[in-house]
Amino acid sequence: MFGLQPELQLLLRPMGFTDRDEEFVLDVKADDETSSRVVENWHSHGREIVLQAAGLKPVPWAEALRSFMSAVDGSGIWWFLVGSAALAVRGLDVAPGDIDIATDADGIGALAKVLREHLLSPVLDTRGWLICERVGRAFMHARIEIVGNVRPAADDPQPRPFGPEAASRIELVAWEGFEVPVAPLDLQLVDELSRGRRYHAAQILRAMEASAPIG
């Protein structure tokens, strides 16, 4: 698939592909127009997506975020940026592997319409997944992963940077002429520590210390 060796194709599993008859298959349950667009986008960008996920090609996260921001500018859609990209726009020395977006139930449907030319999957119901009710995925120079209507359980046993508490404390960061809504740093710090990502945590601590009021 995509002219890649089998071990790299394994990276497609978290992106919705399943094993079938010794091949990886993506079932697309959507209207004909959306299904055709999704299939076309995978044919066009599948190899690039896998190579980025494998760390064999750099992830142009800034170009991806710039494209996303331009697409949603003026749309009125509620969303905020999470993950490493939310740290990178603050100037922290991190290397995002994709663009992670959190939104609400209405927002994910609206984003799917705005990003319809770039979809890698239709918006899907998670069928009771603990974290959120709906998910979506697109590709604009890099993967854009979207979670919609994050459940309160996501903040149990501690608040997460994409959960309801984070959504209630969104911060705005100036980046390349845009005002980017991002998750609060303290919640990102806890999340990075829980993942054992000490370098990211150290970067966040330095940023928090630099912004702390004196006296």
PDB file of C-alpha atoms in Angstrom:
ATOM      1  CA  MET A   1       0.000   0.000   0.000  1.00  0.00           C
ATOM      2  CA  PHE A   2       1.300   3.437  -1.046  1.00  0.00           C
ATOM      3  CA  GLY A   3       4.528   1.671  -2.126  1.00  0.00           C
ATOM      4  CA  LEU A   4       5.636   1.242   1.492  1.00  0.00           C
ATOM      5  CA  GLN A   5       7.131  -1.751   3.263  1.00  0.00           C
ATOM      6  CA  PRO A   6       4.708  -3.714   5.489  1.00  0.00           C
ATOM      7  CA  GLU A   7       6.236  -2.538   8.774  1.00  0.00           C
ATOM      8  CA  LEU A   8       5.440   1.071   7.875  1.00  0.00           C
ATOM      9  CA  GLN A   9       1.919   0.168   6.840  1.00  0.00           C
ATOM     10  CA  LEU A  10       1.283  -0.842  10.461  1.00  0.00           C
ATOM     11  CA  LEU A  11       1.210   2.870  11.264  1.00  0.00           C
ATOM     12  CA  LEU A  12      -2.130   3.037   9.440  1.00  0.00           C
ATOM     13  CA  ARG A  13      -3.967   1.132  12.187  1.00  0.00           C
ATOM     14  CA  PRO A  14      -4.449   4.132  14.511  1.00  0.00           C
ATOM     15  CA  MET A  15      -5.760   6.059  11.497  1.00  0.00           C
ATOM     16  CA  GLY A  16      -8.771   3.834  10.980  1.00  0.00           C
ATOM     17  CA  PHE A  17      -7.356   1.053   8.797  1.00  0.00           C
ATOM     18  CA  THR A  18      -8.042  -2.587   9.663  1.00  0.00           C
ATOM     19  CA  ASP A  19      -6.529  -5.911   8.558  1.00  0.00           C
ATOM     20  CA  ARG A  20      -8.513  -7.761   5.922  1.00  0.00           C
ATOM     21  CA  ASP A  21      -7.291 -10.488   3.588  1.00  0.00           C
ATOM     22  CA  GLU A  22      -3.650  -9.631   4.356  1.00  0.00           C
ATOM     23  CA  GLU A  23      -4.222  -5.986   3.426  1.00  0.00           C
ATOM     24  CA  PHE A  24      -5.037  -2.799   5.279  1.00  0.00           C
ATOM     25  CA  VAL A  25      -8.504  -1.526   4.431  1.00  0.00           C
ATOM     26  CA  LEU A  26     -10.269   1.718   5.347  1.00  0.00           C
ATOM     27  CA  ASP A  27     -14.059   1.410   5.523  1.00  0.00           C
ATOM     28  CA  VAL A  28     -15.623   4.766   4.660  1.00  0.00           C
ATOM     29  CA  LYS A  29     -19.258   5.035   5.695  1.00  0.00           C
ATOM     30  CA  ALA A  30     -20.388   8.342   4.226  1.00  0.00           C
ATOM     31  CA  ASP A  31     -22.202   9.839   1.259  1.00  0.00           C
ATOM     32  CA  ASP A  32     -20.692   9.259  -2.173  1.00  0.00           C
ATOM     33  CA  GLU A  33     -19.100  12.688  -2.439  1.00  0.00           C
ATOM     34  CA  THR A  34     -17.384  12.456   0.954  1.00  0.00           C
ATOM     35  CA  SER A  35     -16.297   8.861   0.364  1.00  0.00           C
ATOM     36  CA  SER A  36     -14.756   9.756  -2.992  1.00  0.00           C
ATOM     37  CA  ARG A  37     -12.901  12.694  -1.463  1.00  0.00           C
ATOM     38  CA  VAL A  38     -11.552  10.582   1.409  1.00  0.00           C
ATOM     39  CA  VAL A  39     -10.322   7.860  -0.948  1.00  0.00           C
ATOM     40  CA  GLU A  40      -8.742  10.424  -3.263  1.00  0.00           C
ATOM     41  CA  ASN A  41      -6.954  12.135  -0.383  1.00  0.00           C
ATOM     42  CA  TRP A  42      -5.508   8.861   0.879  1.00  0.00           C
ATOM     43  CA  HIS A  43      -4.268   8.013  -2.614  1.00  0.00           C
ATOM     44  CA  SER A  44      -2.727  11.486  -2.923  1.00  0.00           C
ATOM     45  CA  HIS A  45      -1.222  11.812   0.543  1.00  0.00           C
ATOM     46  CA  GLY A  46      -1.094   8.339   2.088  1.00  0.00           C
ATOM     47  CA  ARG A  47       2.617   7.833   1.555  1.00  0.00           C
ATOM     48  CA  GLU A  48       3.444  11.271   2.975  1.00  0.00           C
ATOM     49  CA  ILE A  49       1.195  10.632   5.979  1.00  0.00           C
ATOM     50  CA  VAL A  50       2.907   7.361   6.846  1.00  0.00           C
ATOM     51  CA  LEU A  51       6.410   8.736   6.372  1.00  0.00           C
ATOM     52  CA  GLN A  52       5.595  11.668   8.655  1.00  0.00           C
ATOM     53  CA  ALA A  53       4.116   9.324  11.265  1.00  0.00           C
ATOM     54  CA  ALA A  54       7.247   7.167  11.113  1.00  0.00           C
ATOM     55  CA  GLY A  55       9.506  10.167  11.629  1.00  0.00           C
ATOM     56  CA  LEU A  56      11.102   9.648   8.223  1.00  0.00           C
ATOM     57  CA  LYS A  57       9.962  13.030   6.933  1.00  0.00           C
ATOM     58  CA  PRO A  58       9.651  16.298   8.838  1.00  0.00           C
ATOM     59  CA  VAL A  59       6.139  17.330   9.834  1.00  0.00           C
ATOM     60  CA  PRO A  60       5.369  20.836   8.507  1.00  0.00           C
ATOM     61  CA  TRP A  61       3.128  21.603  11.466  1.00  0.00           C
ATOM     62  CA  ALA A  62       3.367  25.390  11.048  1.00  0.00           C
ATOM     63  CA  GLU A  63       2.251  25.191   7.433  1.00  0.00           C
ATOM     64  CA  ALA A  64      -0.563  22.837   8.440  1.00  0.00           C
ATOM     65  CA  LEU A  65      -1.760  25.105  11.236  1.00  0.00           C
ATOM     66  CA  ARG A  66      -1.501  28.162   9.007  1.00  0.00           C
ATOM     67  CA  SER A  67      -3.719  26.426   6.426  1.00  0.00           C
ATOM     68  CA  PHE A  68      -6.188  25.340   9.085  1.00  0.00           C
ATOM     69  CA  MET A  69      -6.389  28.818  10.612  1.00  0.00           C
ATOM     70  CA  SER A  70      -6.964  30.378   7.199  1.00  0.00           C
ATOM     71  CA  ALA A  71      -9.720  27.857   6.448  1.00  0.00           C
ATOM     72  CA  VAL A  72     -11.636  28.463   9.689  1.00  0.00           C
ATOM     73  CA  ASP A  73     -10.991  32.210   9.942  1.00  0.00           C
ATOM     74  CA  GLY A  74     -14.295  34.051  10.233  1.00  0.00           C
ATOM     75  CA  SER A  75     -16.334  30.835  10.410  1.00  0.00           C
ATOM     76  CA  GLY A  76     -17.416  31.351  14.014  1.00  0.00           C
ATOM     77  CA  ILE A  77     -16.633  27.691  14.808  1.00  0.00           C
ATOM     78  CA  TRP A  78     -15.644  27.106  18.433  1.00  0.00           C
ATOM     79  CA  TRP A  79     -12.423  25.116  18.827  1.00  0.00           C
ATOM     80  CA  PHE A  80      -9.046  25.156  20.536  1.00  0.00           C
ATOM     81  CA  LEU A  81      -5.594  23.757  19.890  1.00  0.00           C
ATOM     82  CA  VAL A  82      -4.121  21.035  22.091  1.00  0.00           C
ATOM     83  CA  GLY A  83      -1.082  18.764  22.031  1.00  0.00           C
ATOM     84  CA  SER A  84       2.431  19.716  21.035  1.00  0.00           C
ATOM     85  CA  ALA A  85       1.262  22.274  18.482  1.00  0.00           C
ATOM     86  CA  ALA A  86      -0.348  24.233  21.330  1.00  0.00           C
ATOM     87  CA  LEU A  87       3.106  24.380  22.913  1.00  0.00           C
ATOM     88  CA  ALA A  88       4.891  25.220  19.668  1.00  0.00           C
ATOM     89  CA  VAL A  89       2.761  28.313  19.005  1.00  0.00           C
ATOM     90  CA  ARG A  90       3.886  29.593  22.402  1.00  0.00           C
ATOM     91  CA  GLY A  91       7.472  29.358  21.182  1.00  0.00           C
ATOM     92  CA  LEU A  92       8.428  26.194  23.066  1.00  0.00           C
ATOM     93  CA  ASP A  93      11.070  23.966  21.517  1.00  0.00           C
ATOM     94  CA  VAL A  94       8.908  20.992  20.543  1.00  0.00           C
ATOM     95  CA  ALA A  95       8.307  19.139  17.292  1.00  0.00           C
ATOM     96  CA  PRO A  96       4.575  18.448  16.749  1.00  0.00           C
ATOM     97  CA  GLY A  97       3.711  15.287  14.869  1.00  0.00           C
ATOM     98  CA  ASP A  98       0.277  16.573  13.872  1.00  0.00           C
ATOM     99  CA  ILE A  99      -2.310  19.232  14.673  1.00  0.00           C
ATOM    100  CA  ASP A 100      -4.724  18.288  17.474  1.00  0.00           C
ATOM    101  CA  ILE A 101      -8.028  20.145  17.649  1.00  0.00           C
ATOM    102  CA  ALA A 102     -10.752  19.932  20.305  1.00  0.00           C
ATOM    103  CA  THR A 103     -14.253  21.228  19.606  1.00  0.00           C
ATOM    104  CA  ASP A 104     -17.866  20.631  20.596  1.00  0.00           C
ATOM    105  CA  ALA A 105     -20.633  18.535  19.027  1.00  0.00           C
ATOM    106  CA  ASP A 106     -21.652  21.239  16.551  1.00  0.00           C
ATOM    107  CA  GLY A 107     -18.071  22.299  15.862  1.00  0.00           C
ATOM    108  CA  ILE A 108     -16.837  18.974  14.556  1.00  0.00           C
ATOM    109  CA  GLY A 109     -19.622  18.824  11.976  1.00  0.00           C
ATOM    110  CA  ALA A 110     -18.949  22.406  10.940  1.00  0.00           C
ATOM    111  CA  LEU A 111     -15.210  21.729  10.681  1.00  0.00           C
ATOM    112  CA  ALA A 112     -15.886  18.713   8.475  1.00  0.00           C
ATOM    113  CA  LYS A 113     -17.741  20.985   6.067  1.00  0.00           C
ATOM    114  CA  VAL A 114     -15.023  23.639   6.065  1.00  0.00           C
ATOM    115  CA  LEU A 115     -12.308  21.004   5.581  1.00  0.00           C
ATOM    116  CA  ARG A 116     -14.315  18.744   3.237  1.00  0.00           C
ATOM    117  CA  GLU A 117     -11.699  18.929   0.462  1.00  0.00           C
ATOM    118  CA  HIS A 118      -9.029  17.658   2.868  1.00  0.00           C
ATOM    119  CA  LEU A 119     -10.799  14.896   4.805  1.00  0.00           C
ATOM    120  CA  LEU A 120      -9.086  11.582   5.545  1.00  0.00           C
ATOM    121  CA  SER A 121     -12.253  10.264   7.187  1.00  0.00           C
ATOM    122  CA  PRO A 122     -15.826  11.418   7.660  1.00  0.00           C
ATOM    123  CA  VAL A 123     -16.867  12.463  11.148  1.00  0.00           C
ATOM    124  CA  LEU A 124     -17.370   9.228  13.080  1.00  0.00           C
ATOM    125  CA  ASP A 125     -19.346   8.366  16.194  1.00  0.00           C
ATOM    126  CA  THR A 126     -16.967   6.825  18.729  1.00  0.00           C
ATOM    127  CA  ARG A 127     -19.664   4.431  19.958  1.00  0.00           C
ATOM    128  CA  GLY A 128     -19.238   5.184  23.634  1.00  0.00           C
ATOM    129  CA  TRP A 129     -15.489   5.867  23.726  1.00  0.00           C
ATOM    130  CA  LEU A 130     -14.585   7.335  27.104  1.00  0.00           C
ATOM    131  CA  ILE A 131     -12.827  10.460  25.769  1.00  0.00           C
ATOM    132  CA  CYS A 132     -15.229  11.995  23.259  1.00  0.00           C
ATOM    133  CA  GLU A 133     -18.358  11.377  21.214  1.00  0.00           C
ATOM    134  CA  ARG A 134     -17.093  12.120  17.689  1.00  0.00           C
ATOM    135  CA  VAL A 135     -13.776  12.164  15.834  1.00  0.00           C
ATOM    136  CA  GLY A 136     -12.558  13.386  12.453  1.00  0.00           C
ATOM    137  CA  ARG A 137      -9.317  13.557  10.504  1.00  0.00           C
ATOM    138  CA  ALA A 138      -7.979  15.706   7.660  1.00  0.00           C
ATOM    139  CA  PHE A 139      -4.677  16.393   5.909  1.00  0.00           C
ATOM    140  CA  MET A 140      -3.354  19.845   5.140  1.00  0.00           C
ATOM    141  CA  HIS A 141       0.429  19.425   4.823  1.00  0.00           C
ATOM    142  CA  ALA A 142       0.182  17.358   8.042  1.00  0.00           C
ATOM    143  CA  ARG A 143      -2.518  15.365   9.800  1.00  0.00           C
ATOM    144  CA  ILE A 144      -5.237  17.288  11.593  1.00  0.00           C
ATOM    145  CA  GLU A 145      -6.865  15.190  14.310  1.00  0.00           C
ATOM    146  CA  ILE A 146     -10.202  16.434  15.664  1.00  0.00           C
ATOM    147  CA  VAL A 147     -12.124  15.357  18.761  1.00  0.00           C
ATOM    148  CA  GLY A 148     -15.683  16.570  19.217  1.00  0.00           C
ATOM    149  CA  ASN A 149     -17.772  16.888  22.372  1.00  0.00           C
ATOM    150  CA  VAL A 150     -15.201  15.643  24.869  1.00  0.00           C
ATOM    151  CA  ARG A 151     -16.899  13.818  27.740  1.00  0.00           C
ATOM    152  CA  PRO A 152     -16.624  14.892  31.413  1.00  0.00           C
ATOM    153  CA  ALA A 153     -15.015  11.506  32.099  1.00  0.00           C
ATOM    154  CA  ALA A 154     -11.946  12.732  30.207  1.00  0.00           C
ATOM    155  CA  ASP A 155     -11.112  14.855  33.260  1.00  0.00           C
ATOM    156  CA  ASP A 156     -11.206  11.884  35.625  1.00  0.00           C
ATOM    157  CA  PRO A 157      -9.055  11.333  37.655  1.00  0.00           C
ATOM    158  CA  GLN A 158      -7.359  14.599  36.641  1.00  0.00           C
ATOM    159  CA  PRO A 159      -8.157  17.389  34.175  1.00  0.00           C
ATOM    160  CA  ARG A 160      -6.751  16.880  30.703  1.00  0.00           C
ATOM    161  CA  PRO A 161      -5.695  19.616  28.245  1.00  0.00           C
ATOM    162  CA  PHE A 162      -8.556  18.701  25.897  1.00  0.00           C
ATOM    163  CA  GLY A 163     -11.255  18.156  28.515  1.00  0.00           C
ATOM    164  CA  PRO A 164     -14.101  20.286  29.867  1.00  0.00           C
ATOM    165  CA  GLU A 165     -11.905  22.176  32.339  1.00  0.00           C
ATOM    166  CA  ALA A 166      -9.429  23.101  29.615  1.00  0.00           C
ATOM    167  CA  ALA A 167     -12.346  24.211  27.433  1.00  0.00           C
ATOM    168  CA  SER A 168     -13.453  26.548  30.229  1.00  0.00           C
ATOM    169  CA  ARG A 169      -9.988  28.119  30.508  1.00  0.00           C
ATOM    170  CA  ILE A 170      -8.872  28.599  26.912  1.00  0.00           C
ATOM    171  CA  GLU A 171      -6.029  31.058  26.401  1.00  0.00           C
ATOM    172  CA  LEU A 172      -5.311  33.109  23.268  1.00  0.00           C
ATOM    173  CA  VAL A 173      -1.798  33.153  21.828  1.00  0.00           C
ATOM    174  CA  ALA A 174      -0.644  35.516  19.078  1.00  0.00           C
ATOM    175  CA  TRP A 175       1.010  33.505  16.304  1.00  0.00           C
ATOM    176  CA  GLU A 176       1.805  34.631  12.756  1.00  0.00           C
ATOM    177  CA  GLY A 177      -0.960  37.206  12.704  1.00  0.00           C
ATOM    178  CA  PHE A 178      -3.565  34.854  14.180  1.00  0.00           C
ATOM    179  CA  GLU A 179      -5.017  34.622  17.664  1.00  0.00           C
ATOM    180  CA  VAL A 180      -4.834  30.909  18.410  1.00  0.00           C
ATOM    181  CA  PRO A 181      -7.064  29.472  21.167  1.00  0.00           C
ATOM    182  CA  VAL A 182      -4.948  27.009  23.142  1.00  0.00           C
ATOM    183  CA  ALA A 183      -5.190  24.735  26.158  1.00  0.00           C
ATOM    184  CA  PRO A 184      -3.884  26.173  29.459  1.00  0.00           C
ATOM    185  CA  LEU A 185      -0.237  25.439  30.214  1.00  0.00           C
ATOM    186  CA  ASP A 186      -0.791  23.977  33.669  1.00  0.00           C
ATOM    187  CA  LEU A 187      -3.028  21.234  32.271  1.00  0.00           C
ATOM    188  CA  GLN A 188      -0.569  20.521  29.488  1.00  0.00           C
ATOM    189  CA  LEU A 189       2.187  20.210  32.090  1.00  0.00           C
ATOM    190  CA  VAL A 190       0.272  17.569  34.043  1.00  0.00           C
ATOM    191  CA  ASP A 191      -0.473  15.681  30.833  1.00  0.00           C
ATOM    192  CA  GLU A 192       3.144  15.716  29.653  1.00  0.00           C
ATOM    193  CA  LEU A 193       4.351  14.497  33.056  1.00  0.00           C
ATOM    194  CA  SER A 194       1.820  11.665  33.018  1.00  0.00           C
ATOM    195  CA  ARG A 195       3.174  10.616  29.619  1.00  0.00           C
ATOM    196  CA  GLY A 196       6.759  10.696  30.854  1.00  0.00           C
ATOM    197  CA  ARG A 197       7.716  13.406  28.360  1.00  0.00           C
ATOM    198  CA  ARG A 198      10.200  15.180  30.598  1.00  0.00           C
ATOM    199  CA  TYR A 199      11.667  17.423  27.924  1.00  0.00           C
ATOM    200  CA  HIS A 200       8.251  18.840  27.075  1.00  0.00           C
ATOM    201  CA  ALA A 201       7.485  19.247  30.780  1.00  0.00           C
ATOM    202  CA  ALA A 202      10.748  21.126  31.330  1.00  0.00           C
ATOM    203  CA  GLN A 203       9.898  23.445  28.442  1.00  0.00           C
ATOM    204  CA  ILE A 204       6.487  24.174  29.945  1.00  0.00           C
ATOM    205  CA  LEU A 205       7.930  24.842  33.396  1.00  0.00           C
ATOM    206  CA  ARG A 206      10.378  27.364  31.949  1.00  0.00           C
ATOM    207  CA  ALA A 207       7.560  29.098  30.076  1.00  0.00           C
ATOM    208  CA  MET A 208       5.407  29.229  33.200  1.00  0.00           C
ATOM    209  CA  GLU A 209       8.266  30.634  35.272  1.00  0.00           C
ATOM    210  CA  ALA A 210       8.991  33.285  32.618  1.00  0.00           C
ATOM    211  CA  SER A 211       5.369  34.452  32.600  1.00  0.00           C
ATOM    212  CA  ALA A 212       4.885  34.384  36.385  1.00  0.00           C
ATOM    213  CA  PRO A 213       4.367  37.834  37.960  1.00  0.00           C
ATOM    214  CA  ILE A 214       7.295  39.176  39.995  1.00  0.00           C
ATOM    215  CA  GLY A 215       6.691  40.000  43.661  1.00  0.00           C
TER     216      GLY A 215
END
